[in-house]
Amino acid sequence: MTTDYDLLIVGGGMVGASLACALLPVAQTLNLKVAVVETEAPPGPGEPVFQPSYDTRSTALAYGVRAAFERMGLWDTLAEHLTPIDHIHVSDRGHFGATRLNAQREQVPALGYVVENHWLGQVLLSRLGRDGAPWVEFIAPAEVVDLDNRSDGCTAVLNEEGRERQVRAGLVVLADGGRSALRERLGIGYSQSSYDQHALVANVSLDRPHAGVAYERFTDTGPIALLPGEDLDGQARCGLVWTLPEDQVEEVLALSDQAFLDRLQQRFGYRAGRFIRVGERFHYPLKLVLAQEQVRAGLVVLGNAAHALHPIAGQGFNLAFRGVTALADLIIERRHQGLPLGDLHALQAFEAARRGDQFRTIQFSDLTMKLFTHERPGLALLRDVGLNALECCPLAKTLLTRAAMGLSEPAPRLRVSD
Ligand SMILES: Cc1cc2nc3c(=O)[nH]c(=O)nc-3n(C[C@H](O)[C@H](O)[C@H](O)COP(=O)(O)OP(=O)(O)OC[C@H]3O[C@@H](n4cnc5c(N)ncnc54)[C@H](O)[C@@H]3O)c2cc1C
């Protein structure tokens, strides 16, 4: 038996689930049937439950994503466990360069918000679980094992705990992450370059309040980011993203907690206070991946399957989310006009419109990483002069801040036009 949908989203991660949530409020009006297929089992029934932990990873959401989450009706729930970023402090350890970005100066409530990934996932998935039926069906645990895309519709084969079945959809969105097996299977080319670095991620506690400050500290072995988080057990908890050369990762992972804290303190300095506790450590090899083909007739590649970037500037999900809202707007518009969703020309126009934002964001992350990682003579001086020049030039600072907040792109509509 084959089940028909208008849209099939492969992957219910942060990107795939965001797209489904963006379409849910208009699905009934548009008579839009959506399926989200996810390999991991869904959370249990009921309202989202927040379980604070030392072992969860966080994402810095740019201020610009807030409007879209508000339109999706998710902001108030999300905000129950968000930490606003009031200041961003960028500095070069051992050198004189530093600059500070400030929400008050930019006249915004926050420069961004730190969310624990599991909370964002809970909010998105429980919304789909609670309000999805009958328009958005979350099919999990199930894996899309084959896909055939054509201009008149796509057919996918699902494996649901050993049983196979077919589904058909006018448009398929591949949001199956950076190791997308379907991208390979479909022969979608991509460029990939390794940074020869790993991101070591952990939660750490400080001996004093973080005061809403996010730090980006450049050191001679790689940048260290510290994101303000919710307090736990009366201690200020921060999300640490420590970029390490490939050959140092194993050694740092193997350190005892105290030796790890000492090493971190020595690398980061005392600017944020004293590090007193660390949770479980995770690590990710860092690569720049960009799919050369992001649309075909009836097919769109989104999120990490389309682009994975260095986490130095915290832009990966933010960039993907702007792609999510732009695609949701296109789907809403075409459905409202009775036009096919998988039309190649419309999807090519979408891709062309997204490439500029992708190019700028990738260049920004890539150049920042290279500028602040290499220790060539003159480079340290150049970046310190740059950081200080930025500190002295309010207009340049505002432009940089607005770009980091994701305000340089058009705001999403996420509604049916009159
Ligand atoms: C260390 C680190 C720090 C980061 N910090 C930030 C930050 O501060 N700010 C920011 O904006 N971004 C950040 N990012 C980037 C962000 O994490 C990614 O952009 C985001 O996770 C991408 O989500 P995704 O949904 O595309 O992919 P994934 O999260 O990988 O989700 C893919 C989903 O698809 C499912 N799936 C896979 N194959 C199939 C299949 N065949 N059938 C069905 N389901 C399938 C998987 O189970 C998974 O749930 C960071 C990344 C790293 C590594």
Coordinates of C-alpha atoms and ligand atoms in Angstrom, one line a residue:
M1 CA 0.0 0.0 0.0
T2 CA 1.3 3.5 -0.8
T3 CA 0.4 6.5 1.3
D4 CA 0.2 10.0 -0.3
Y5 CA 1.4 13.2 1.2
D6 CA 2.1 16.7 -0.2
L7 CA 5.4 16.9 1.6
L8 CA 7.7 14.3 3.0
I9 CA 10.4 15.5 5.4
V10 CA 13.3 13.0 5.9
G11 CA 14.7 13.6 9.4
G12 CA 13.0 14.9 12.4
G13 CA 16.1 16.7 13.9
M14 CA 16.3 20.3 14.7
V15 CA 15.9 21.3 11.0
G16 CA 13.3 18.8 9.8
A17 CA 11.1 19.3 12.9
S18 CA 11.4 23.1 12.6
L19 CA 10.1 22.9 9.0
A20 CA 7.1 20.8 10.1
C21 CA 6.3 23.2 13.0
A22 CA 6.6 26.2 10.6
L23 CA 3.9 24.6 8.3
L24 CA 1.6 23.2 11.0
P25 CA -0.3 26.5 11.7
V26 CA -1.3 26.8 8.0
A27 CA -1.6 23.1 7.1
Q28 CA -5.4 22.9 7.5
T29 CA -6.1 26.1 5.6
L30 CA -3.9 24.9 2.8
N31 CA -5.1 21.3 2.9
L32 CA -1.4 20.3 3.2
K33 CA -0.5 16.8 4.3
V34 CA 3.0 16.4 5.7
A35 CA 4.9 13.4 6.9
V36 CA 8.1 13.6 8.9
V37 CA 10.1 10.4 9.1
E38 CA 12.7 10.0 11.8
T39 CA 14.9 7.0 12.7
E40 CA 14.9 7.8 16.5
A41 CA 11.9 6.8 18.6
P42 CA 9.7 9.8 19.5
P43 CA 9.5 11.2 23.0
G44 CA 6.6 9.8 25.2
P45 CA 3.2 11.5 25.2
G46 CA 2.4 14.6 27.1
E47 CA 3.8 18.1 27.6
P48 CA 7.5 18.8 27.2
V49 CA 9.5 18.0 30.3
F50 CA 12.7 19.9 31.1
Q51 CA 15.4 17.9 32.8
P52 CA 18.3 20.1 33.5
S53 CA 21.6 18.2 33.2
Y54 CA 25.3 18.7 33.0
D55 CA 25.5 16.5 29.9
T56 CA 23.4 18.3 27.4
R57 CA 24.6 20.4 24.4
S58 CA 23.5 23.9 23.7
T59 CA 22.9 26.1 20.6
A60 CA 23.1 29.8 20.4
L61 CA 20.0 31.0 18.6
A62 CA 20.4 34.3 16.8
Y63 CA 18.0 37.0 17.9
G64 CA 16.5 37.0 14.3
V65 CA 15.0 33.5 14.8
R66 CA 12.7 34.7 17.5
A67 CA 10.1 36.2 15.2
A68 CA 9.7 33.0 13.3
F69 CA 9.3 30.9 16.5
E70 CA 6.7 33.4 17.7
R71 CA 4.8 32.9 14.4
M72 CA 5.0 29.2 14.9
G73 CA 3.5 29.6 18.3
L74 CA 6.5 28.1 20.1
W75 CA 8.3 31.0 21.5
D76 CA 6.6 31.2 24.9
T77 CA 7.3 27.6 25.6
L78 CA 10.8 27.8 24.3
A79 CA 11.5 30.9 26.4
E80 CA 10.8 28.9 29.6
H81 CA 14.3 27.6 29.4
L82 CA 16.3 30.1 27.3
T83 CA 19.2 32.1 28.5
P84 CA 19.4 35.6 26.9
I85 CA 22.8 36.7 25.6
D86 CA 23.2 40.3 26.8
H87 CA 26.9 40.8 25.8
I88 CA 29.3 39.1 23.5
H89 CA 33.0 39.5 24.4
V90 CA 35.5 38.6 21.7
S91 CA 39.2 38.6 22.6
D92 CA 42.5 37.3 21.6
R93 CA 44.4 35.6 24.5
G94 CA 47.8 36.9 25.1
H95 CA 47.3 39.9 22.8
F96 CA 45.6 43.3 23.3
G97 CA 42.7 42.9 20.8
A98 CA 39.2 42.8 22.2
T99 CA 35.7 43.9 21.3
R100 CA 32.4 43.8 23.1
L101 CA 28.9 43.7 21.6
N102 CA 26.0 44.8 23.7
A103 CA 22.2 44.2 23.4
Q104 CA 21.3 47.5 25.1
R105 CA 23.5 49.5 22.7
E106 CA 21.9 47.8 19.8
Q107 CA 18.4 48.4 21.3
V108 CA 17.3 44.7 21.3
P109 CA 16.2 42.6 24.2
A110 CA 19.1 40.2 23.6
L111 CA 21.7 39.5 21.0
G112 CA 20.7 35.9 21.0
Y113 CA 19.4 33.1 23.2
V114 CA 21.1 29.9 24.4
V115 CA 18.9 26.8 24.2
E116 CA 19.8 23.3 25.3
N117 CA 19.4 21.1 22.2
H118 CA 17.2 18.6 24.0
W119 CA 14.8 21.3 25.1
L120 CA 14.5 22.7 21.6
G121 CA 13.9 19.1 20.4
Q122 CA 11.3 18.5 23.1
V123 CA 9.4 21.7 22.2
L124 CA 9.3 21.0 18.5
L125 CA 8.5 17.3 18.8
S126 CA 5.8 17.6 21.5
R127 CA 4.1 20.3 19.4
L128 CA 4.0 17.9 16.5
G129 CA 2.9 15.0 18.8
R130 CA 0.1 17.1 20.4
D131 CA -1.2 19.2 17.5
G132 CA 0.1 17.5 14.4
A133 CA -2.8 15.2 13.6
P134 CA -4.3 14.9 11.1
W135 CA -2.1 17.3 9.0
V136 CA 1.4 16.5 10.1
E137 CA 2.2 12.8 10.8
F138 CA 5.4 12.1 12.7
I139 CA 6.5 8.6 11.6
A140 CA 9.1 7.2 14.1
P141 CA 11.1 5.1 14.5
A142 CA 11.3 4.6 10.8
E143 CA 14.1 5.1 8.2
V144 CA 13.8 6.2 4.6
V145 CA 15.9 3.6 2.9
D146 CA 15.3 4.6 -0.7
L147 CA 14.1 7.6 -2.6
D148 CA 13.2 8.2 -6.2
N149 CA 12.5 11.8 -7.1
R150 CA 10.7 12.9 -10.3
S151 CA 9.1 16.2 -11.4
D152 CA 5.6 14.6 -11.0
G153 CA 6.3 13.3 -7.5
C154 CA 8.7 11.3 -5.4
T155 CA 8.4 7.8 -4.0
A156 CA 10.2 6.8 -0.8
V157 CA 10.6 3.4 0.8
L158 CA 10.3 3.4 4.6
N159 CA 11.6 0.8 6.9
E160 CA 9.5 0.7 10.1
E161 CA 11.0 -1.7 12.5
G162 CA 11.7 -4.3 9.8
R163 CA 8.5 -3.7 7.7
E164 CA 8.8 -1.8 4.4
R165 CA 6.2 0.4 2.9
Q166 CA 6.0 3.1 0.2
V167 CA 5.0 6.7 0.5
R168 CA 4.6 9.3 -2.3
A169 CA 4.9 13.0 -2.0
G170 CA 5.0 16.0 -4.4
L171 CA 8.1 17.3 -2.6
V172 CA 10.7 15.6 -0.4
V173 CA 13.0 17.6 1.9
L174 CA 16.2 15.8 2.9
A175 CA 17.0 17.0 6.4
D176 CA 18.8 13.8 7.4
G177 CA 21.9 15.5 8.8
G178 CA 25.6 15.8 7.9
R179 CA 26.2 12.1 7.2
S180 CA 23.1 12.0 4.9
A181 CA 23.1 8.5 3.4
L182 CA 20.4 9.5 1.0
R183 CA 22.5 12.3 -0.4
E184 CA 25.1 9.7 -1.3
R185 CA 22.5 7.3 -2.6
L186 CA 21.0 10.0 -4.9
G187 CA 24.5 11.0 -6.1
I188 CA 24.3 14.5 -4.9
G189 CA 27.8 16.0 -5.0
Y190 CA 29.3 18.0 -2.2
S191 CA 32.6 19.6 -1.3
Q192 CA 34.2 18.7 1.9
S193 CA 37.3 20.0 3.7
S194 CA 38.5 19.0 7.1
Y195 CA 39.7 21.7 9.6
D196 CA 41.9 19.0 11.2
Q197 CA 40.3 20.1 14.4
H198 CA 37.6 18.8 16.8
A199 CA 35.1 20.7 18.8
L200 CA 35.1 19.5 22.4
V201 CA 31.7 20.3 24.0
A202 CA 30.8 20.2 27.7
N203 CA 29.0 22.1 30.3
V204 CA 31.1 23.9 32.9
S205 CA 30.3 25.8 36.0
L206 CA 31.8 29.1 37.2
D207 CA 32.4 30.4 40.7
R208 CA 30.4 33.5 39.8
P209 CA 27.3 34.5 37.8
H210 CA 27.9 34.6 34.0
A211 CA 25.8 37.8 33.7
G212 CA 24.5 36.9 30.3
V213 CA 28.0 37.2 28.7
A214 CA 29.0 34.9 25.8
Y215 CA 32.7 34.7 25.3
E216 CA 34.6 34.0 22.1
R217 CA 38.3 33.7 23.2
F218 CA 40.9 33.0 20.6
T219 CA 44.0 31.1 21.7
D220 CA 47.0 29.8 19.9
T221 CA 45.6 26.3 19.8
G222 CA 42.1 27.3 18.6
P223 CA 39.1 29.3 19.7
I224 CA 37.1 28.7 22.9
A225 CA 33.5 29.7 23.1
L226 CA 31.5 29.9 26.4
L227 CA 27.8 30.3 26.2
P228 CA 25.7 31.4 29.2
G229 CA 23.2 28.8 30.4
E230 CA 20.7 28.1 33.1
D231 CA 22.1 27.7 36.7
L232 CA 22.1 24.2 38.1
D233 CA 22.6 23.3 41.7
G234 CA 23.0 27.0 42.5
Q235 CA 26.0 27.3 40.2
A236 CA 26.3 29.3 37.0
R237 CA 26.5 26.8 34.1
C238 CA 27.9 27.6 30.7
G239 CA 28.2 25.7 27.4
L240 CA 31.8 25.2 26.4
V241 CA 32.9 24.7 22.8
W242 CA 36.6 24.2 22.8
T243 CA 38.2 23.9 19.4
L244 CA 41.3 21.6 19.6
P245 CA 43.8 20.4 17.0
E246 CA 43.1 16.8 16.0
D247 CA 46.2 15.4 17.7
Q248 CA 45.3 16.9 21.1
V249 CA 41.7 15.7 21.4
E250 CA 42.3 12.3 22.9
E251 CA 44.7 13.6 25.5
V252 CA 42.3 16.4 26.7
L253 CA 39.3 14.0 26.7
A254 CA 41.3 11.6 28.9
L255 CA 42.1 14.2 31.6
S256 CA 40.5 13.8 35.0
D257 CA 37.8 16.5 35.7
Q258 CA 40.2 18.5 37.8
A259 CA 43.0 18.3 35.3
F260 CA 40.6 19.3 32.5
L261 CA 39.4 22.3 34.5
D262 CA 43.0 23.4 35.2
R263 CA 43.9 23.1 31.5
L264 CA 40.8 25.0 30.5
Q265 CA 41.5 27.7 33.0
Q266 CA 45.1 28.0 31.8
R267 CA 43.9 28.3 28.1
F268 CA 41.0 30.6 28.7
G269 CA 42.3 32.7 31.6
Y270 CA 40.2 34.2 34.5
R271 CA 38.1 36.6 32.5
A272 CA 34.8 34.7 33.2
G273 CA 35.8 33.5 36.7
R274 CA 37.1 30.2 38.0
F275 CA 35.9 27.0 36.4
I276 CA 34.7 24.6 39.2
R277 CA 32.8 21.8 37.5
V278 CA 32.6 20.0 34.2
G279 CA 29.9 17.6 32.8
E280 CA 30.3 14.8 30.2
R281 CA 32.6 15.7 27.3
F282 CA 31.6 15.2 23.7
H283 CA 33.7 15.8 20.6
Y284 CA 33.0 16.4 16.9
P285 CA 35.4 16.4 14.0
L286 CA 35.1 19.7 12.2
K287 CA 34.6 19.9 8.5
L288 CA 33.2 22.4 6.0
V289 CA 30.7 20.6 3.9
L290 CA 28.6 22.1 1.1
A291 CA 26.2 20.2 -1.2
Q292 CA 26.8 21.4 -4.7
E293 CA 23.2 20.5 -5.7
Q294 CA 20.6 21.5 -3.2
V295 CA 17.5 21.1 -5.3
R296 CA 16.2 18.8 -7.9
A297 CA 12.7 18.4 -9.3
G298 CA 10.6 17.4 -6.3
L299 CA 13.6 17.5 -3.9
V300 CA 15.3 20.0 -1.5
V301 CA 18.3 19.4 0.7
L302 CA 18.3 21.3 4.0
G303 CA 20.3 21.8 7.2
N304 CA 23.5 19.8 7.8
A305 CA 22.7 17.7 4.8
A306 CA 23.2 20.8 2.7
H307 CA 25.9 22.6 4.7
A308 CA 27.9 22.0 7.8
L309 CA 30.2 24.7 9.0
H310 CA 32.7 25.4 11.8
P311 CA 30.8 26.2 15.0
I312 CA 33.1 29.1 15.8
A313 CA 30.5 31.7 15.1
G314 CA 27.5 29.6 16.2
Q315 CA 25.8 30.0 12.8
G316 CA 25.1 26.4 11.6
F317 CA 21.5 26.0 12.9
N318 CA 20.7 29.7 12.4
L319 CA 21.7 29.5 8.7
A320 CA 19.7 26.3 8.3
F321 CA 16.7 27.8 10.1
R322 CA 16.6 30.7 7.7
G323 CA 16.5 28.1 4.9
V324 CA 13.6 26.4 6.7
T325 CA 11.5 29.6 6.9
A326 CA 12.3 30.6 3.3
L327 CA 11.2 27.1 2.1
A328 CA 8.1 27.2 4.3
D329 CA 7.2 30.6 2.8
L330 CA 7.7 29.1 -0.7
I331 CA 5.6 26.1 0.1
I332 CA 2.8 28.2 1.6
E333 CA 2.8 30.6 -1.4
R334 CA 2.7 27.9 -4.1
R335 CA 0.1 25.8 -2.3
H336 CA -2.1 28.9 -1.8
Q337 CA -1.9 29.5 -5.6
G338 CA -2.6 25.8 -6.4
L339 CA 0.9 25.3 -7.9
P340 CA 2.9 22.1 -7.7
L341 CA 5.4 22.1 -4.8
G342 CA 8.1 20.1 -6.6
D343 CA 8.4 22.4 -9.6
L344 CA 12.1 22.6 -10.6
H345 CA 12.2 26.2 -11.6
A346 CA 10.6 27.4 -8.4
L347 CA 13.0 25.3 -6.4
Q348 CA 16.0 26.6 -8.4
A349 CA 14.9 30.2 -7.6
F350 CA 14.7 29.2 -3.9
E351 CA 18.2 27.8 -4.1
A352 CA 19.6 30.8 -5.9
A353 CA 18.0 33.1 -3.3
R354 CA 19.6 31.1 -0.4
R355 CA 23.1 30.8 -1.9
G356 CA 24.0 34.4 -0.9
D357 CA 23.2 33.9 2.7
Q358 CA 25.0 30.6 2.7
F359 CA 28.1 32.0 1.0
R360 CA 28.3 35.0 3.4
T361 CA 27.7 32.9 6.6
I362 CA 30.2 30.1 5.5
Q363 CA 32.8 32.7 4.5
F364 CA 32.4 34.5 7.8
S365 CA 32.8 31.4 9.9
D366 CA 35.6 30.0 7.8
L367 CA 37.6 33.3 7.6
T368 CA 37.2 34.0 11.3
M369 CA 38.4 30.5 12.1
K370 CA 41.5 30.8 9.8
L371 CA 42.3 34.4 11.0
F372 CA 42.2 33.4 14.6
T373 CA 43.8 30.0 14.4
H374 CA 46.9 30.6 12.3
E375 CA 49.9 32.1 14.1
R376 CA 51.7 33.5 11.1
P377 CA 53.8 36.6 11.7
G378 CA 51.7 39.7 11.3
L379 CA 48.4 37.9 11.6
A380 CA 48.1 38.4 15.4
L381 CA 48.8 42.1 14.9
L382 CA 46.2 42.3 12.1
R383 CA 43.5 40.7 14.1
D384 CA 44.2 42.8 17.2
V385 CA 44.1 45.9 15.1
G386 CA 40.9 44.7 13.6
L387 CA 39.2 43.9 16.9
N388 CA 40.3 47.2 18.4
A389 CA 39.2 49.1 15.2
L390 CA 35.8 47.4 15.6
E391 CA 35.6 48.5 19.2
C392 CA 36.2 52.1 18.2
C393 CA 33.7 52.1 15.2
P394 CA 30.1 51.9 16.4
L395 CA 28.7 51.6 12.8
A396 CA 30.9 48.6 11.9
K397 CA 30.0 47.1 15.2
T398 CA 26.3 47.5 14.6
L399 CA 26.6 46.0 11.1
L400 CA 28.5 43.0 12.5
T401 CA 26.1 42.6 15.4
R402 CA 23.0 42.7 13.1
A403 CA 24.6 40.1 10.8
A404 CA 25.4 37.9 13.8
M405 CA 21.8 38.3 15.0
G406 CA 20.5 37.2 11.6
L407 CA 18.8 40.5 10.9
S408 CA 20.4 41.0 7.5
E409 CA 18.0 38.6 5.8
P410 CA 14.3 39.3 5.1
A411 CA 11.9 38.4 7.9
P412 CA 9.8 35.2 7.2
R413 CA 6.1 35.5 6.7
L414 CA 4.9 32.0 7.6
R415 CA 1.3 32.8 6.8
V416 CA -1.1 32.6 4.0
S417 CA -1.2 36.0 2.1
D418 CA -4.6 37.7 1.8
Ligands
LIG1 C1 30.0 21.5 18.5 C2 28.9 22.2 17.7 C3 28.3 23.3 18.2 C4 27.3 24.0 17.5 N1 26.8 25.1 18.0 C5 25.9 25.8 17.2 C6 25.3 27.1 17.7 O1 25.7 27.6 18.8 N2 24.4 27.7 16.9 C7 24.0 27.2 15.7 O2 23.3 27.9 15.0 N3 24.5 26.0 15.3 C8 25.4 25.3 16.0 N4 25.8 24.1 15.6 C9 25.2 23.5 14.3 C10 23.9 22.7 14.6 O3 24.1 21.8 15.6 C11 23.5 22.0 13.3 O4 23.3 23.0 12.3 C12 22.2 21.3 13.5 O5 22.3 20.2 14.4 C13 21.7 20.6 12.1 O6 20.5 19.9 12.3 P1 19.9 18.9 11.2 O7 18.5 18.7 11.7 O8 20.2 19.4 9.9 O9 20.8 17.6 11.4 P2 20.7 16.5 12.6 O10 20.7 17.1 13.9 O11 21.9 15.6 12.3 O12 19.4 15.7 12.3 C14 19.2 14.8 11.3 C15 18.1 13.8 11.7 O13 17.7 13.0 10.6 C16 17.5 11.6 11.1 N5 17.8 10.7 10.0 C17 19.0 10.5 9.4 N6 18.9 9.7 8.3 C18 17.5 9.4 8.3 C19 16.8 8.5 7.4 N7 17.3 7.9 6.4 N8 15.4 8.4 7.6 C20 14.8 9.1 8.7 N9 15.5 9.9 9.5 C21 16.9 10.0 9.3 C22 18.5 11.5 12.3 O14 18.1 10.5 13.2 C23 18.5 12.9 12.9 O15 17.5 13.1 13.9 C24 26.8 23.4 16.2 C25 27.4 22.2 15.8 C26 28.4 21.6 16.5 C27 29.0 20.4 15.9

